[in-house]
Short mmCIF file of C-alpha atoms in Angstrom, two decimals:
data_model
loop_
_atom_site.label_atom_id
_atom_site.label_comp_id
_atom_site.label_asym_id
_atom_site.label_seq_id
_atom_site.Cartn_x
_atom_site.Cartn_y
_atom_site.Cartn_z
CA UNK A 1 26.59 -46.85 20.05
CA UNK A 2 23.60 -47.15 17.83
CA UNK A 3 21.48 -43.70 17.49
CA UNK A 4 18.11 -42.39 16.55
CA UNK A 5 17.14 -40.33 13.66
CA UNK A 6 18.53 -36.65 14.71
CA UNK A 7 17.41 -33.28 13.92
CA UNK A 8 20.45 -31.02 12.54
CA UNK A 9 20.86 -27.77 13.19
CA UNK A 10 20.34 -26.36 9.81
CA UNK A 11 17.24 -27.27 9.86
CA UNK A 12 16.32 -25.91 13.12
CA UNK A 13 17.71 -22.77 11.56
CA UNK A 14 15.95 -23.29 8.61
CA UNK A 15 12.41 -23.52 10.44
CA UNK A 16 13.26 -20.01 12.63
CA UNK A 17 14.06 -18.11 9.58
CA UNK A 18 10.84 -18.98 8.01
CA UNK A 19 9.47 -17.59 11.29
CA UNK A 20 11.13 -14.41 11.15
CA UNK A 21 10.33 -13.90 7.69
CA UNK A 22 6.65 -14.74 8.35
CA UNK A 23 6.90 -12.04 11.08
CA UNK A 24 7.92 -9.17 9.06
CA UNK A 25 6.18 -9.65 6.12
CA UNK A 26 3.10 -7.78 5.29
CA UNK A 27 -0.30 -10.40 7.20
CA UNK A 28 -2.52 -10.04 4.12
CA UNK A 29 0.27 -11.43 1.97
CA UNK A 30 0.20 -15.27 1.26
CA UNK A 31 4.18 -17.69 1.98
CA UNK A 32 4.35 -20.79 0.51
CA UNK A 33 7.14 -23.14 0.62
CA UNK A 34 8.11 -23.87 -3.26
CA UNK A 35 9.16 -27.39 -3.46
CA UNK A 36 11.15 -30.14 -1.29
CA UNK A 37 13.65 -30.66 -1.71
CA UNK A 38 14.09 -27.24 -3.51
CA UNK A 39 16.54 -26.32 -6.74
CA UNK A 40 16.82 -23.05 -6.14
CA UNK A 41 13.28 -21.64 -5.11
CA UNK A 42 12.39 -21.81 -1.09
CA UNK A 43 9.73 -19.52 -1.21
CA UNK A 44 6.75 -17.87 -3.21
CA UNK A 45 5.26 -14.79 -1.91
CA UNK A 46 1.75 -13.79 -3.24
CA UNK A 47 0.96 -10.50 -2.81
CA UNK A 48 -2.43 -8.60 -1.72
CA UNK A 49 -4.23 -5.59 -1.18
CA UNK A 50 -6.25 -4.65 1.63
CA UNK A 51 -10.11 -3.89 0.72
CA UNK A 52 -11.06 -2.93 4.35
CA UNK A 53 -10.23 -4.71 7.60
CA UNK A 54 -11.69 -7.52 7.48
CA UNK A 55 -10.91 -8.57 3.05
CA UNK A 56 -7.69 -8.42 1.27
CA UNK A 57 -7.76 -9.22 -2.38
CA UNK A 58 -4.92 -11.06 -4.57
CA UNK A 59 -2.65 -9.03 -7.06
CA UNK A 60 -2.12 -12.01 -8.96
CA UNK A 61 1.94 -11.04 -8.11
CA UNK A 62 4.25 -13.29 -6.97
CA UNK A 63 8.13 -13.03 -5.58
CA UNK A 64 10.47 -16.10 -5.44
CA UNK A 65 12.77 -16.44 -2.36
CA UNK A 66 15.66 -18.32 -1.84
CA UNK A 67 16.56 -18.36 2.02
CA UNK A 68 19.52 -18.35 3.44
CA UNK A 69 20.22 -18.64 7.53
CA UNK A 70 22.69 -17.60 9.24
CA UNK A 71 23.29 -17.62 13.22
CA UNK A 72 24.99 -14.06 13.16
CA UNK A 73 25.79 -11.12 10.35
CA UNK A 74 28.27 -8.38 10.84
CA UNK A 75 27.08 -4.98 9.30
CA UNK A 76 30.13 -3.64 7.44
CA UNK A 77 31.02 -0.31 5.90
CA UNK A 78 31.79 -0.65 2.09
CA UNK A 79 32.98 1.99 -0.22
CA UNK A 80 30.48 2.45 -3.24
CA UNK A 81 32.54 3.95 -6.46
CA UNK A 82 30.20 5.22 -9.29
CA UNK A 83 30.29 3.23 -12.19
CA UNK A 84 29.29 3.74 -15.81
CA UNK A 85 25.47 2.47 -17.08
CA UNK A 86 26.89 -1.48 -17.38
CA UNK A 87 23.45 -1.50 -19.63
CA UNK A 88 25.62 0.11 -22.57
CA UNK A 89 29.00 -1.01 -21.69
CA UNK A 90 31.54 -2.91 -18.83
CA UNK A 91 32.32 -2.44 -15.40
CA UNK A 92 34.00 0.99 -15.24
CA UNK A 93 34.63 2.96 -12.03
CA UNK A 94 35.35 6.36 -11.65
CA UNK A 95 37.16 6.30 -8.20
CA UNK A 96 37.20 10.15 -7.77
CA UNK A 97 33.25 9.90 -7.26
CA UNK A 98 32.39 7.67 -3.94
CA UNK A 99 30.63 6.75 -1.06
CA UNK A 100 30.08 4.52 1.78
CA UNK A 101 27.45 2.14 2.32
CA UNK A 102 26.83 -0.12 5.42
CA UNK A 103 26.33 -3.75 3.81
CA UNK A 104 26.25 -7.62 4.86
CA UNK A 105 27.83 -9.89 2.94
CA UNK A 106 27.13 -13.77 2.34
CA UNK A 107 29.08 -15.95 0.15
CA UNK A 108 26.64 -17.62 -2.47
CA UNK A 109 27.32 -20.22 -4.81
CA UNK A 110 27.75 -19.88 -8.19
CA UNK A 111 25.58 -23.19 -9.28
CA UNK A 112 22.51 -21.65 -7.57
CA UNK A 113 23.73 -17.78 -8.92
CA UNK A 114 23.88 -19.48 -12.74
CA UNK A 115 20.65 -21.61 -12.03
CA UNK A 116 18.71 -17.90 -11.30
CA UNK A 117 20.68 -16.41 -14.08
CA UNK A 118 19.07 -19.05 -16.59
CA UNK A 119 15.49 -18.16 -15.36
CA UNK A 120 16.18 -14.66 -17.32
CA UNK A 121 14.94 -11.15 -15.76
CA UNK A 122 11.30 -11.43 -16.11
CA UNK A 123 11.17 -13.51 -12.73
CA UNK A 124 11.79 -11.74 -9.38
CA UNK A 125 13.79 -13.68 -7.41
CA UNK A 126 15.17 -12.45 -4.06
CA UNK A 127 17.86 -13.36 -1.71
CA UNK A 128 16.59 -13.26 2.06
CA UNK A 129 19.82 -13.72 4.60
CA UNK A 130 18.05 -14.52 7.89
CA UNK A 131 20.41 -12.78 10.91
CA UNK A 132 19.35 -15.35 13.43
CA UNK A 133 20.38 -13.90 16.49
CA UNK A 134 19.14 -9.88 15.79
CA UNK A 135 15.88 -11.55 14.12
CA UNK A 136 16.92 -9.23 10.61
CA UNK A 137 15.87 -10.40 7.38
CA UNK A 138 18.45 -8.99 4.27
CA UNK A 139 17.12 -8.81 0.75
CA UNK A 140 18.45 -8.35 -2.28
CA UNK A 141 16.99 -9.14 -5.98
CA UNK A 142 19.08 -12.12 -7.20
CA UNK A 143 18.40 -11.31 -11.05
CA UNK A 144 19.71 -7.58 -11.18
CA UNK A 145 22.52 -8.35 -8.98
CA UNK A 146 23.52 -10.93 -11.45
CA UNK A 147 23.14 -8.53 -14.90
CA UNK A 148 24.06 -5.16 -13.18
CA UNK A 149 26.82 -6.37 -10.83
CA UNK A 150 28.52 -9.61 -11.28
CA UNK A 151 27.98 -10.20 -15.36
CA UNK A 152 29.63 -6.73 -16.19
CA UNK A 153 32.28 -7.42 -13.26
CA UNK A 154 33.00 -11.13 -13.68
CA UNK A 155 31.62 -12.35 -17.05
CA UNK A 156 33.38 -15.77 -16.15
CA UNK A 157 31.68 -16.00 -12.60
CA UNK A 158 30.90 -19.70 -13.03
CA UNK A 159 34.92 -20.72 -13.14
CA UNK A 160 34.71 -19.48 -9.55
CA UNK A 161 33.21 -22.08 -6.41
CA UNK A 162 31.03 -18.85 -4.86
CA UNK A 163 30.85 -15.06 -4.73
CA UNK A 164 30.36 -12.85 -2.30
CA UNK A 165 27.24 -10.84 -2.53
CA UNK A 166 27.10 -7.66 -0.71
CA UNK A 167 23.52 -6.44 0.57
CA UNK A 168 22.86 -2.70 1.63
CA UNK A 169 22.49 -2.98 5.01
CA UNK A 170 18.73 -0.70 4.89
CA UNK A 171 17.27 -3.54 2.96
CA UNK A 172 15.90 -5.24 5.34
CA UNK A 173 12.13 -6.55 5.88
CA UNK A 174 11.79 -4.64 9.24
CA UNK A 175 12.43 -1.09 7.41
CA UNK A 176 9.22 -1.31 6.48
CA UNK A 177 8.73 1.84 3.97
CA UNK A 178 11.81 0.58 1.92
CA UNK A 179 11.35 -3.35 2.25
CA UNK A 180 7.31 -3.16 1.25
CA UNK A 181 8.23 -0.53 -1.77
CA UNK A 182 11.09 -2.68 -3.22
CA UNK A 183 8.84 -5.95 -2.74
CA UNK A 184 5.60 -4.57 -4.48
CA UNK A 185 8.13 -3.62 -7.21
CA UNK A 186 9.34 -6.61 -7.84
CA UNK A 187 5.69 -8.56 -7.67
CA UNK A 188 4.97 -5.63 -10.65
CA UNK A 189 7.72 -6.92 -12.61
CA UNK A 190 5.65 -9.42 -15.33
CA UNK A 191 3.16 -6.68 -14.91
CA UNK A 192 5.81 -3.98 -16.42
CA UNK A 193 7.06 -6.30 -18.88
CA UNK A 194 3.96 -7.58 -20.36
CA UNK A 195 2.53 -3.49 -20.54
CA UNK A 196 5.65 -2.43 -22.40
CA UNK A 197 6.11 -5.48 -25.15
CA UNK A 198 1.83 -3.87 -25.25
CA UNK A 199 3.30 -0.47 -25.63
CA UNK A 200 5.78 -1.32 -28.43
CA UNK A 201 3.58 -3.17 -30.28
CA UNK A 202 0.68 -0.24 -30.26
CA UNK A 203 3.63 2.36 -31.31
CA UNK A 204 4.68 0.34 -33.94
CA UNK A 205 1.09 0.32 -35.62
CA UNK A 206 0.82 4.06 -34.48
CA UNK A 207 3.46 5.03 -36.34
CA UNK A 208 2.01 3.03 -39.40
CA UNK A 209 -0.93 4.52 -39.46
CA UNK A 210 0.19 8.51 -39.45
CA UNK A 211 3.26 6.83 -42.18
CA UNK A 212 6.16 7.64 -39.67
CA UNK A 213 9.31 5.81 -39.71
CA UNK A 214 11.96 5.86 -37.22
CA UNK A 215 14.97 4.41 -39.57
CA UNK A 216 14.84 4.45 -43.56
CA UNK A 217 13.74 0.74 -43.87
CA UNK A 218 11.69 -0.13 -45.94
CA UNK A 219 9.29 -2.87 -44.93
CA UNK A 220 7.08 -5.65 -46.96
CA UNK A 221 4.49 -4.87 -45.07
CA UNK A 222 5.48 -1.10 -46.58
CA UNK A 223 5.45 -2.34 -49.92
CA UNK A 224 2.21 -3.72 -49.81
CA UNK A 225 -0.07 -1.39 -48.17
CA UNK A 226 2.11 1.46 -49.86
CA UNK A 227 -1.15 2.95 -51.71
CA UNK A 228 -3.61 2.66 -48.42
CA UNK A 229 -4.48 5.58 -46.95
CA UNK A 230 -6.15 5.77 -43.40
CA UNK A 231 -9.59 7.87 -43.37
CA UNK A 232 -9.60 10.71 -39.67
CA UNK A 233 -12.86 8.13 -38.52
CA UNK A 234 -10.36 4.85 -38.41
CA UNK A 235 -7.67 6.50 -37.23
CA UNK A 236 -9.69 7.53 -34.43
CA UNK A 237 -11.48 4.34 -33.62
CA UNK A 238 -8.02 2.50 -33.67
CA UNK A 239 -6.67 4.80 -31.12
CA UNK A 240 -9.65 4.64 -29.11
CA UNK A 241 -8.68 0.89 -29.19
CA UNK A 242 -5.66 1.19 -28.12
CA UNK A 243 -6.20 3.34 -25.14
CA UNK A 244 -9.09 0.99 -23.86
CA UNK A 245 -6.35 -2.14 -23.75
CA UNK A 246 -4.13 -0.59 -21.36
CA UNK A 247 -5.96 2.39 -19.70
CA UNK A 248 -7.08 0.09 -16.93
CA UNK A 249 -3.98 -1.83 -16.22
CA UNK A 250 -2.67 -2.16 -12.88
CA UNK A 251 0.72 -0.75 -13.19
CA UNK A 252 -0.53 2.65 -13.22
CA UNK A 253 -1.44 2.64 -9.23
CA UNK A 254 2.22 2.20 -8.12
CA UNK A 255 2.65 5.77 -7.29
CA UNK A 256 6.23 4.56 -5.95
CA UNK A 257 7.54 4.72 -9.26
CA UNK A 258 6.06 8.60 -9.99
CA UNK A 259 6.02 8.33 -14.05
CA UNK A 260 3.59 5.51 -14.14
CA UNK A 261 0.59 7.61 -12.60
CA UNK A 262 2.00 10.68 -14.42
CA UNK A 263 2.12 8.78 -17.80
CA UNK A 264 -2.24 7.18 -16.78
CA UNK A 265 -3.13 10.94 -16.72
CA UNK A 266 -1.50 11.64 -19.76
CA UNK A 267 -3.12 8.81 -21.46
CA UNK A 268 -6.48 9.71 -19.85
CA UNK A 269 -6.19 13.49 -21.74
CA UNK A 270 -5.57 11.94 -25.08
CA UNK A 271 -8.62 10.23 -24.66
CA UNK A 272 -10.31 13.02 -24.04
CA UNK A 273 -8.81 14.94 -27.28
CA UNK A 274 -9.83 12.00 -29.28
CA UNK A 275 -13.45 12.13 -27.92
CA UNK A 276 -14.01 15.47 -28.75
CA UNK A 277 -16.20 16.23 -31.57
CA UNK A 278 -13.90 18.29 -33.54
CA UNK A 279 -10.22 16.95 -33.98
CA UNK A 280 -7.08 19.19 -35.24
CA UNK A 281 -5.05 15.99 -36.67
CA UNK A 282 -2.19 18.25 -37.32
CA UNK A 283 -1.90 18.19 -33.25
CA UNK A 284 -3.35 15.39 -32.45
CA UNK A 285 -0.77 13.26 -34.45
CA UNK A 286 1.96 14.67 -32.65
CA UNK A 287 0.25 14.08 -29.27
CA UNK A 288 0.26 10.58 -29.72
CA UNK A 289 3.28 10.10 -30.99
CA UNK A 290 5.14 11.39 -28.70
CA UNK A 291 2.84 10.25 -25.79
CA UNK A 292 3.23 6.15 -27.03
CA UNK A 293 7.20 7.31 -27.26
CA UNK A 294 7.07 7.89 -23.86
CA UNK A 295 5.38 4.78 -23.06
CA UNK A 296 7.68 2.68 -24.54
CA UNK A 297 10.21 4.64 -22.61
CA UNK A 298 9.16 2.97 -19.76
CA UNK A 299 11.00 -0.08 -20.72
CA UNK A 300 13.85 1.78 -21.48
CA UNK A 301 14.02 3.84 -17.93
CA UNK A 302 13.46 0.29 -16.36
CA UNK A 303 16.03 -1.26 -17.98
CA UNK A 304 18.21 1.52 -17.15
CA UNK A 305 17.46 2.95 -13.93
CA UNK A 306 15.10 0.46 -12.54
CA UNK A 307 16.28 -2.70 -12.25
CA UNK A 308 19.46 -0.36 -10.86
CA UNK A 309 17.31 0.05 -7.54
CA UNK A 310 18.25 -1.89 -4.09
CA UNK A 311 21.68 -2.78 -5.07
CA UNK A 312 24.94 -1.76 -3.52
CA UNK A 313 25.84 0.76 -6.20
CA UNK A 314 25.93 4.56 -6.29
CA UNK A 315 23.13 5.06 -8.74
CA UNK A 316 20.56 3.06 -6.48
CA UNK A 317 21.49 5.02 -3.31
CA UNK A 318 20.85 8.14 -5.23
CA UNK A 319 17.26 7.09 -6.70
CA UNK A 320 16.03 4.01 -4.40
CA UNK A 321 16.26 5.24 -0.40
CA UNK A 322 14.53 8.33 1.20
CA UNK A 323 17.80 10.61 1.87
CA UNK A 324 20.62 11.19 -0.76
CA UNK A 325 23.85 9.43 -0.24
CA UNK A 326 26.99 11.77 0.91
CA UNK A 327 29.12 11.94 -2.29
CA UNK A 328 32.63 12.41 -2.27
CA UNK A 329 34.55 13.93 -4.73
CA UNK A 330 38.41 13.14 -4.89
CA UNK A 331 39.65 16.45 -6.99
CA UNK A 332 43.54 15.43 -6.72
#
């Protein structure tokens, strides 16, 4: 018997989770379905900031979202092993240091995990498992799960049909504190990495300028300007330079992330010094130096530590979540 066109139940799935993801994200902020059909991308998130009650004003942020549905998840209890900095070397667990960790798990397939893999770190793009039935929405950034869990794990990941990815069961869009702080970090991301290729770049010159080297290499650009000496006055306006490019930048408001508002003031009293009519170079140098150090830090302590956050593994659930994780310690 012949049949008309019929609606399948994926996509009636498919419609509700957009729904319940609509619901639970912040109402200033702007969804927009990518692309149809989609390669990877379902949604783009734009992010905003309230003015008052009545204005909210673009960030010029943006998240990607892939979506899965699913009619019903089962919360289970995991146990977390701490594991070496997989930023320096391979997977290794120390399993008498552990913990347990309430996750949900969905099994994702590797042509869409190696797709997001090719886009590199610098774009944010999250995993949202809609729970259908409880209404829950379960994210997890696709990119550091990728380089912090399953490359240092399973470097040959893509001989394999799917993995299973397994989400901490706390991220999810209804806890608002945790969901809205892990999402506004991950809209920052381009942000962060634009301000600390800016903050390498000014150190370098820094470091030129007051004839510092980190390594005994000798440059061309050593060679020829080997005889140039720089006079207090240019030293001063270059600075000043400096500090005007990124004094203003955006990053510096996410009080989330404690440094970057410790690291404005910082930057905001060497300005000061340098504005001063009289100038002790002897200090001053050594001010700077080690301030635009710690600026380039950053990059380092992200790399490290921050794109460690949100992910099932002991070193997120000690810096990420509002209470400590209960550590146990296996001494046989």
């Amino acid at each position: 018997m012949i049949r008309k066109k019929q609606r399948v139940l994926q996509h009636l799935m498919e419609d509700e989770s957009y729904e319940i993801i609509k619901s639970q994200i912040p109402k200033h902020w702007v969804i927009r379905e990518f692309n149809r059909p989609d390669y990877g991308i379902d949604l783009v998130i734009e992010l905003f900031e309230l003015i008052d009650n009545n204005i909210a004003e673009t960030l010029g942020e943006f998240i990607y979202v892939q979506v899965k549905s699913v009619k019903e998840l089962q919360v289970k209890q995991e146990i977390i092993y701490e594991v070496g900095n997989v930023a320096k070397g391979v997977w290794k667990e120390n399993r008498k240091s552990y913990t347990t960790l309430d996750v949900v798990k969905y099994p994702f397939d590797t042509t869409s995990i190696f797709t997001i893999q090719s886009l590199g770190g610098s774009v944010p793009v999250l995993l949202f498992v809609v729970d259908i039935k409880n209404r829950d929405t379960y994210f997890v950034c696709i990119n550091d799960y990728i380089d912090k869990i399953i490359l240092p794990q399973i470097p040959k990941y893509v001989e394999q049909s799917s993995l299973t990815f397994k989400i901490p069961a706390l991220n999810k869009l209804s806890n608002v504190d945790i969901a809205n702080n892990a999402l506004k970090f991950y809209g920052k991301r381009a942000k962060l990495l634009a301000a600390f290729s800016k903050f390498s770049f000014q150190k370098n010159e820094i470091k030129h300028i007051f004839g510092y080297n980190d390594y005994p290499v000798w440059t061309y650009r050593n060679e020829i300007e080997k005889d140039k000496q720089y006079e207090p006055d240019e030293i001063k306006t270059q600075l000043l330079y400096f500090v005007s490019q990124i004094e203003d930048l955006d990053i510096w408001l996410h009080n989330e992330w404690q440094v970057l508002p410790q690291a404005r003031f910082d930057l905001e009293q060497i300005k000061v010094l340098l504005k001063s009519d009289e100038i002790d170079w002897r200090i001053m140098k050594d001010k700077v130096i080690v301030l635009w150090h710690q600026l380039t830090n950053l990059g380092t302590m992200y790399e490290d530590i921050c794109r460690e956050w949100f992910l099932p593994k002991m070193i997120s659930l000690m810096t990420s979540y509002p209470t400590m994780p209960d550590i146990i310690i296996d001494e046989e």
